[in-house]
mmCIF file of C-alpha atoms and ligand atoms in Angstrom:
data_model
loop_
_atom_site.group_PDB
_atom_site.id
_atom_site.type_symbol
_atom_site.label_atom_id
_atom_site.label_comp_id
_atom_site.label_asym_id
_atom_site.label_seq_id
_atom_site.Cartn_x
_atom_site.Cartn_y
_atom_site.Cartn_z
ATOM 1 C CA UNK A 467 -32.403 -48.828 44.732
ATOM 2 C CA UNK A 468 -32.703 -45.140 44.364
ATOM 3 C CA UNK A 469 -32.036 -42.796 47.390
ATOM 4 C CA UNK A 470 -34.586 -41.941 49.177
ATOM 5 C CA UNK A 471 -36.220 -38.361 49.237
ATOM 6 C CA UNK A 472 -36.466 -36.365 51.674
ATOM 7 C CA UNK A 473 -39.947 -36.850 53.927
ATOM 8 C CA UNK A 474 -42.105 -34.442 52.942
ATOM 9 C CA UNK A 475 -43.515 -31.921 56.004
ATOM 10 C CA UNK A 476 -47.096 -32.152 54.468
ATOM 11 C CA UNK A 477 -50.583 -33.966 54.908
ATOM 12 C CA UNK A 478 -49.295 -37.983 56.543
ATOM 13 C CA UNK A 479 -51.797 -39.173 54.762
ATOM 14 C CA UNK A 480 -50.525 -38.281 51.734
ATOM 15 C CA UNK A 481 -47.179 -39.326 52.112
ATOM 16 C CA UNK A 482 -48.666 -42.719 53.601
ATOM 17 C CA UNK A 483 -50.499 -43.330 50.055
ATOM 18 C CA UNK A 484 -47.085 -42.107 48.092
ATOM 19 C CA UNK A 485 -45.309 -44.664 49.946
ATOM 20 C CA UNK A 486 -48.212 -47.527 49.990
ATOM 21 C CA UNK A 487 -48.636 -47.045 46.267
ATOM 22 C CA UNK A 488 -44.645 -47.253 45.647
ATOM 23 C CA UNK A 489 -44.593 -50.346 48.106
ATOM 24 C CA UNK A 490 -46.924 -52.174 46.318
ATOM 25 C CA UNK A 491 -44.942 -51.959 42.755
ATOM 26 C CA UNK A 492 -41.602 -52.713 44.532
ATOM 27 C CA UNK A 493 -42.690 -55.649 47.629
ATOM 28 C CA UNK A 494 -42.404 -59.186 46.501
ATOM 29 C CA UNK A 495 -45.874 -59.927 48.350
ATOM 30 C CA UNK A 496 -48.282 -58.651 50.590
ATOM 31 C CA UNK A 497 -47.306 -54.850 50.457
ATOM 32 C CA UNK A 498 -50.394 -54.070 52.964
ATOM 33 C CA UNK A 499 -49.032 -56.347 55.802
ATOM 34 C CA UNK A 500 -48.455 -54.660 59.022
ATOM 35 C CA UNK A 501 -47.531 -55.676 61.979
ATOM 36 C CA UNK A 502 -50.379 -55.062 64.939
ATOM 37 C CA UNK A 503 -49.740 -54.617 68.464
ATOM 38 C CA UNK A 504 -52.096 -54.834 71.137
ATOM 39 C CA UNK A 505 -51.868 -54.772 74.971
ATOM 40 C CA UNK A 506 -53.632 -56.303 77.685
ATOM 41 C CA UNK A 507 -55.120 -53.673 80.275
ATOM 42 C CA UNK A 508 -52.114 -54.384 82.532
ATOM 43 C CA UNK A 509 -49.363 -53.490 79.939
ATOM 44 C CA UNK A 510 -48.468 -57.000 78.422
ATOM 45 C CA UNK A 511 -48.171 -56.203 74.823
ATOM 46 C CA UNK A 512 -48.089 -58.919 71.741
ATOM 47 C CA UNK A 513 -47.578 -58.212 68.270
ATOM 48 C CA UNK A 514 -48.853 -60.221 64.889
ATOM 49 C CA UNK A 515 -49.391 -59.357 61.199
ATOM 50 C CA UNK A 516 -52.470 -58.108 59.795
ATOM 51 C CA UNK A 517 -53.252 -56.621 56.105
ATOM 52 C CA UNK A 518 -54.703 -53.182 55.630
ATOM 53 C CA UNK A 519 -57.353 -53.623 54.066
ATOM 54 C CA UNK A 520 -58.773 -49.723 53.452
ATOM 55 C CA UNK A 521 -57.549 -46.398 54.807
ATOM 56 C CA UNK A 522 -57.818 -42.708 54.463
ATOM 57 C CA UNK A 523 -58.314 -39.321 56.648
ATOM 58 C CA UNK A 524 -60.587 -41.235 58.669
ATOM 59 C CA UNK A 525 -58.030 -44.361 59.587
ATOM 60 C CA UNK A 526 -56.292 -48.061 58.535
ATOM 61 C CA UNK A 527 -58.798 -50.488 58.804
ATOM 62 C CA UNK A 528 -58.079 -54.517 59.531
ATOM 63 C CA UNK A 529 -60.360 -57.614 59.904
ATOM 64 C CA UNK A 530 -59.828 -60.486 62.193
ATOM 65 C CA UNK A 531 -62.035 -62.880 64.663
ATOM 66 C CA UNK A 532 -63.129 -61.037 67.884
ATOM 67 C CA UNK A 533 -62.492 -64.344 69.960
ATOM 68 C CA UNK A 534 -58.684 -64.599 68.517
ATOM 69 C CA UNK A 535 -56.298 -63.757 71.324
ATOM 70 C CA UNK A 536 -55.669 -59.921 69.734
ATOM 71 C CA UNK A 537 -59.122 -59.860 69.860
ATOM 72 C CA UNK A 538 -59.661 -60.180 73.095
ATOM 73 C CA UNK A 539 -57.283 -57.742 73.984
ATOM 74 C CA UNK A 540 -58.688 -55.052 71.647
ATOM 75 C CA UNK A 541 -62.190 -55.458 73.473
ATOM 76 C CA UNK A 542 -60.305 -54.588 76.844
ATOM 77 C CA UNK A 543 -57.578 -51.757 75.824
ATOM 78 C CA UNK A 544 -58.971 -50.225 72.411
ATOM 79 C CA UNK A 545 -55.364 -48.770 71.802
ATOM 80 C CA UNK A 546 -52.665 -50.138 69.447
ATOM 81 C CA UNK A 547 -50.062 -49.474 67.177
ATOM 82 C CA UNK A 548 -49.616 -50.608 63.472
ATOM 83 C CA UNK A 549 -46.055 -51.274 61.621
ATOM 84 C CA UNK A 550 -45.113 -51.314 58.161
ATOM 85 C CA UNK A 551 -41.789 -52.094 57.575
ATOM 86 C CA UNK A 552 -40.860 -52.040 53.690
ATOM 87 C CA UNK A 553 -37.832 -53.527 53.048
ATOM 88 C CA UNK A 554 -37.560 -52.796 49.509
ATOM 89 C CA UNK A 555 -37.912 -49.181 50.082
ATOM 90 C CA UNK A 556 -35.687 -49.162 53.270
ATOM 91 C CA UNK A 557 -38.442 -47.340 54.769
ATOM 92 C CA UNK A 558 -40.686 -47.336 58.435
ATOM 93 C CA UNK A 559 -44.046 -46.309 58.883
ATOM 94 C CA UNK A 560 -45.501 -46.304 62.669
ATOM 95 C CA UNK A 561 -49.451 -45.079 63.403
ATOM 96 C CA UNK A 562 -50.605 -45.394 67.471
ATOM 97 C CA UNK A 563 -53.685 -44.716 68.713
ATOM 98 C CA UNK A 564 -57.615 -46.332 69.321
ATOM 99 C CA UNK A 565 -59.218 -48.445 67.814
ATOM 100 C CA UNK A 566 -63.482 -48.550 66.801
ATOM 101 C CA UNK A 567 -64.734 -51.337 64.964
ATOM 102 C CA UNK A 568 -66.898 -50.798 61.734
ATOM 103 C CA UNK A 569 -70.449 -51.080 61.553
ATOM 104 C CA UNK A 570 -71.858 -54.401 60.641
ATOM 105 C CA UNK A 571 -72.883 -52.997 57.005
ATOM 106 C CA UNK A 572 -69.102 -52.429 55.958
ATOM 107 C CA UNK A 573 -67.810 -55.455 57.736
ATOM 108 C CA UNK A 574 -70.134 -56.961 55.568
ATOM 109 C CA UNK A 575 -69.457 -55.764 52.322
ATOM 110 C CA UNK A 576 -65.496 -56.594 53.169
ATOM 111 C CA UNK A 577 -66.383 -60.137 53.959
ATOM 112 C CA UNK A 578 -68.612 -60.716 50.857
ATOM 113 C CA UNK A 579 -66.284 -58.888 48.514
ATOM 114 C CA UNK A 580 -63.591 -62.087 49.919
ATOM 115 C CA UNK A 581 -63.343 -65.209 47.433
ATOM 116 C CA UNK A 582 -65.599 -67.671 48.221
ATOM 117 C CA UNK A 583 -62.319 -69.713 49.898
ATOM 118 C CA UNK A 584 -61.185 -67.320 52.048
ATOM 119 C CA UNK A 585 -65.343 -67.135 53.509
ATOM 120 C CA UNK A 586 -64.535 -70.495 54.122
ATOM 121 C CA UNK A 587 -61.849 -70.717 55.919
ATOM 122 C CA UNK A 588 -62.369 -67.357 58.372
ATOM 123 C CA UNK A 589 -65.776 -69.385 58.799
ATOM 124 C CA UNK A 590 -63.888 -72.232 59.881
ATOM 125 C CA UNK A 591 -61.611 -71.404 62.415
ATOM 126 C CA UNK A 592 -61.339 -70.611 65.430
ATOM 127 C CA UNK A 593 -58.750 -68.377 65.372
ATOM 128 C CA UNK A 594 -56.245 -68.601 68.356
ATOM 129 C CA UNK A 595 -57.996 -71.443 70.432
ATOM 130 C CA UNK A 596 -56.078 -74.945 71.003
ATOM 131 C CA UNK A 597 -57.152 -77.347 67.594
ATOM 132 C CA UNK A 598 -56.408 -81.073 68.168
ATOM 133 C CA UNK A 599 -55.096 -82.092 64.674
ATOM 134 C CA UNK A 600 -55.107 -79.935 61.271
ATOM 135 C CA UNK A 601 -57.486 -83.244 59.622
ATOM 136 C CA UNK A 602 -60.378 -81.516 62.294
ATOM 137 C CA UNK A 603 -60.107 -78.112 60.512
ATOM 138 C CA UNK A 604 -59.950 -79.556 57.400
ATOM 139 C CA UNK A 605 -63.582 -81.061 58.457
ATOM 140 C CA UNK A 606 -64.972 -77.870 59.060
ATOM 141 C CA UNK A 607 -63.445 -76.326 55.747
ATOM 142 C CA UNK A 608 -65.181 -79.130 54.124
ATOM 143 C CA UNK A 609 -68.243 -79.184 55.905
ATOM 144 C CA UNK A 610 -68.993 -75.483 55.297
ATOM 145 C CA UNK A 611 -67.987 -75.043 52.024
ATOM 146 C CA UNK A 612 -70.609 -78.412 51.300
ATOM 147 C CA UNK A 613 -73.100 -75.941 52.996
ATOM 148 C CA UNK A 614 -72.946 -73.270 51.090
ATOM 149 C CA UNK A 615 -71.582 -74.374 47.674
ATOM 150 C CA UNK A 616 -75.144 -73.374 46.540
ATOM 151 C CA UNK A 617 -75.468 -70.417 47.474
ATOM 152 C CA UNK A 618 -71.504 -69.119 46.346
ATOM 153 C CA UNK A 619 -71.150 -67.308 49.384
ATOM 154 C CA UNK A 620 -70.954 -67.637 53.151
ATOM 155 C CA UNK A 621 -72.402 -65.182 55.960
ATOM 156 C CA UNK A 622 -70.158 -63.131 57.345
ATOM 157 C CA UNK A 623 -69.780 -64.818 61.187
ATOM 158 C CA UNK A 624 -70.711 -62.366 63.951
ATOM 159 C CA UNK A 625 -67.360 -63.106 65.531
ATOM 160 C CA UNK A 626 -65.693 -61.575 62.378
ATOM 161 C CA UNK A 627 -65.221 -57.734 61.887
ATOM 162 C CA UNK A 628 -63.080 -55.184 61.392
ATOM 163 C CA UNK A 629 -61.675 -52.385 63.242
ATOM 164 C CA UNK A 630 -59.964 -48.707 62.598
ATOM 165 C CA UNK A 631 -57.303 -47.482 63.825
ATOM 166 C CA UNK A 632 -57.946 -43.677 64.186
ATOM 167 C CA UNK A 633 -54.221 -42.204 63.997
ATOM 168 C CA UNK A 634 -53.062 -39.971 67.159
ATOM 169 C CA UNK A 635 -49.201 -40.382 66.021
ATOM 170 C CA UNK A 636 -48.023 -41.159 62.361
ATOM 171 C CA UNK A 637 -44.388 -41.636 61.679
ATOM 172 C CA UNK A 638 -42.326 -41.934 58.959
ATOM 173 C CA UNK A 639 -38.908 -43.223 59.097
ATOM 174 C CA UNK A 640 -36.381 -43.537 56.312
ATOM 175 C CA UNK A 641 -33.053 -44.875 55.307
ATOM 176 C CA UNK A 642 -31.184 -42.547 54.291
ATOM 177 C CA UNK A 643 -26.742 -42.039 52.851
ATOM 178 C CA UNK A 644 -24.316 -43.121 55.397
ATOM 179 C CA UNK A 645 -26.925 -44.404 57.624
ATOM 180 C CA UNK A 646 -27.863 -40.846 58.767
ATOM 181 C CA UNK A 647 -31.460 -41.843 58.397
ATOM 182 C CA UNK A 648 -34.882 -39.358 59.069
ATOM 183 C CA UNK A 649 -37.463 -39.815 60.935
ATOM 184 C CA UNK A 650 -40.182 -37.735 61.349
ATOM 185 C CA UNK A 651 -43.316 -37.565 63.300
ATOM 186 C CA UNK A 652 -46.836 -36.215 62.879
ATOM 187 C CA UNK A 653 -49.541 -35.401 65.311
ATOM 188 C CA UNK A 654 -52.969 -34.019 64.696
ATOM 189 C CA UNK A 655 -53.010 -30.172 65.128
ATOM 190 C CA UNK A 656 -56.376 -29.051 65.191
ATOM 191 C CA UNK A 657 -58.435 -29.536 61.925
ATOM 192 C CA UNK A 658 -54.316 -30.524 60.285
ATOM 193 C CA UNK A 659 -51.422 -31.780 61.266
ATOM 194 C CA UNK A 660 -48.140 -30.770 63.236
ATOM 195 C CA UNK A 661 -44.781 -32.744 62.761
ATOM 196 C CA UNK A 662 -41.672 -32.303 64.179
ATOM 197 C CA UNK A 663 -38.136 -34.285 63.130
ATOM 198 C CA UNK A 664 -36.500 -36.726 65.235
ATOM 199 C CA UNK A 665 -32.675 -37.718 65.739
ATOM 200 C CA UNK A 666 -32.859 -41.192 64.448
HETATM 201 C C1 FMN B 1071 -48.776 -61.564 56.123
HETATM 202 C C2 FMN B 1071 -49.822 -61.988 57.128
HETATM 203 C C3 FMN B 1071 -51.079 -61.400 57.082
HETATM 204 C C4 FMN B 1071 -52.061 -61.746 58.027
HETATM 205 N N1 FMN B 1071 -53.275 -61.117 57.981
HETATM 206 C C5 FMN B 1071 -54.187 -61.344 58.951
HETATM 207 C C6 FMN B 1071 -55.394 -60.586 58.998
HETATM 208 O O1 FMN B 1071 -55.643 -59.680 58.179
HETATM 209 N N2 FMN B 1071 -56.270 -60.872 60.001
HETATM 210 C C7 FMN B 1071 -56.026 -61.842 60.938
HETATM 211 O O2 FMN B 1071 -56.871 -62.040 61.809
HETATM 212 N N3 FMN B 1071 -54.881 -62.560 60.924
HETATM 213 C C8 FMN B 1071 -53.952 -62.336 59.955
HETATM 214 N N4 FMN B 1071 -52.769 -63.046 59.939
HETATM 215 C C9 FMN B 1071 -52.537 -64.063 60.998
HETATM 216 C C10 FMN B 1071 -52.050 -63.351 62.273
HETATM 217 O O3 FMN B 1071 -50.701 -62.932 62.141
HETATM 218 C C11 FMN B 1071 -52.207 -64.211 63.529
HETATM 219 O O4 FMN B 1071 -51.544 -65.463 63.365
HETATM 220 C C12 FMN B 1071 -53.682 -64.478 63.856
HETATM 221 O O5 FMN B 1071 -54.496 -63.350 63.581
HETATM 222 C C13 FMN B 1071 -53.845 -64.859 65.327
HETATM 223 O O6 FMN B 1071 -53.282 -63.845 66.129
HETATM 224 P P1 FMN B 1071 -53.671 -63.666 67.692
HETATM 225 O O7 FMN B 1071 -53.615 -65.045 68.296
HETATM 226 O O8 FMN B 1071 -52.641 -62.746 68.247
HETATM 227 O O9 FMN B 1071 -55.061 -63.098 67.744
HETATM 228 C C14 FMN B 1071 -51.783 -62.731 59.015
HETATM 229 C C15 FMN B 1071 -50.498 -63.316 59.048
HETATM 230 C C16 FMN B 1071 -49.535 -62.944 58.127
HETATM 231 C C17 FMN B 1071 -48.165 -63.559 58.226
#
């Protein structure tokens, strides 16, 4: 693997989509997973993965089911933090701060732009709660996708959105010779950005 450059002191955004884009030529699989930590009010956090599924000046987007456990703890602390760790690069990427969710109309769009499976099987489950035996979601699978084989596509359930994370922090970390590694972090600065290095 080539050494890594130095981390630029520009736009984050920009060195987010140089990275993303070079993650997704080198990662075996799912180059957009990141890991997603949320907190109850009281400070008990819990972490899971979730895939990017857009970004840009404006945030990192994920969907999921509002009644999964994550879920509910979005609805009562709106603030998180994302991960990406790329292990083919050697190289850390940490965003904090709140979450909205999107409106209905691009929640929408996302769900129907999914294969007809994956409809399905969001549709199905109910992410998070207690299931008795796998044969019962297989059921539902089966049972939905006999509803709406017609029609090729499923409505998106109300339960199922997305949400943006709307960056207050954004920082980059990575490996570099002799383990001497950078990191450096970016907060918003006005209508830019200000960044400052830290010891690793
Ligand atoms: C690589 C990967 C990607 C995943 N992507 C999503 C996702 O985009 N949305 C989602 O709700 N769950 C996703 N999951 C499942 C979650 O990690 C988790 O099991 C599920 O959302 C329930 O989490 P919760 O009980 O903390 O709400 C993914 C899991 C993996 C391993």
């Amino acid at each position: 693997m080539p050494e890594n450059d130095p981390i630029p002191t520009t736009d984050p955004c920009a060195i987010f989509d140089d990275w993303f884009a070079t993650a997704k030529e080198s990662e075996p699989n799912d180059a957009n997973a990141m890991a997603l930590a949320t907190a109850t009010p009281d400070g008990a956090p819990s972490a899971r993965m979730v895939l990017l599924k857009g970004h840009g000046p404006d945030g990192f987007v994920f969907y999921t089911n509002v009644h999964s456990r994550k879920g509910r703890e979005i609805r009562a602390n709106m603030q998180v933090a994302l991960l990406f760790h790329w292990k083919s690069l050697r190289r850390q990427i940490r965003i904090e701060g709140p979450l909205t969710e999107v409106t209905s109309a691009e929640a929408d769009a996302y769900f129907q732009s999914r294969p007809f499976v994956s409809q399905v099987g969001s549709a199905a489950s109910d992410q998070s709660r207690p299931l008795d035996a796998r044969e019962t979601y297989l059921e539902r699978v089966a049972q939905i996708e006999a509803q709406y084989a017609e029609a090729g596509e499923v409505p998106r359930p109300p339960h199922w959105t997305g949400f943006r994370c709307t960056p207050t922090a954004i920082e980059f970390w990575s490996d570099r010779p002799n383990r001497l590694h950078e990191r450096r972090r970016f907060v918003p600065d006005g209508d830019g950005w200000t960044s400052t290095l830290l010891y690793p």
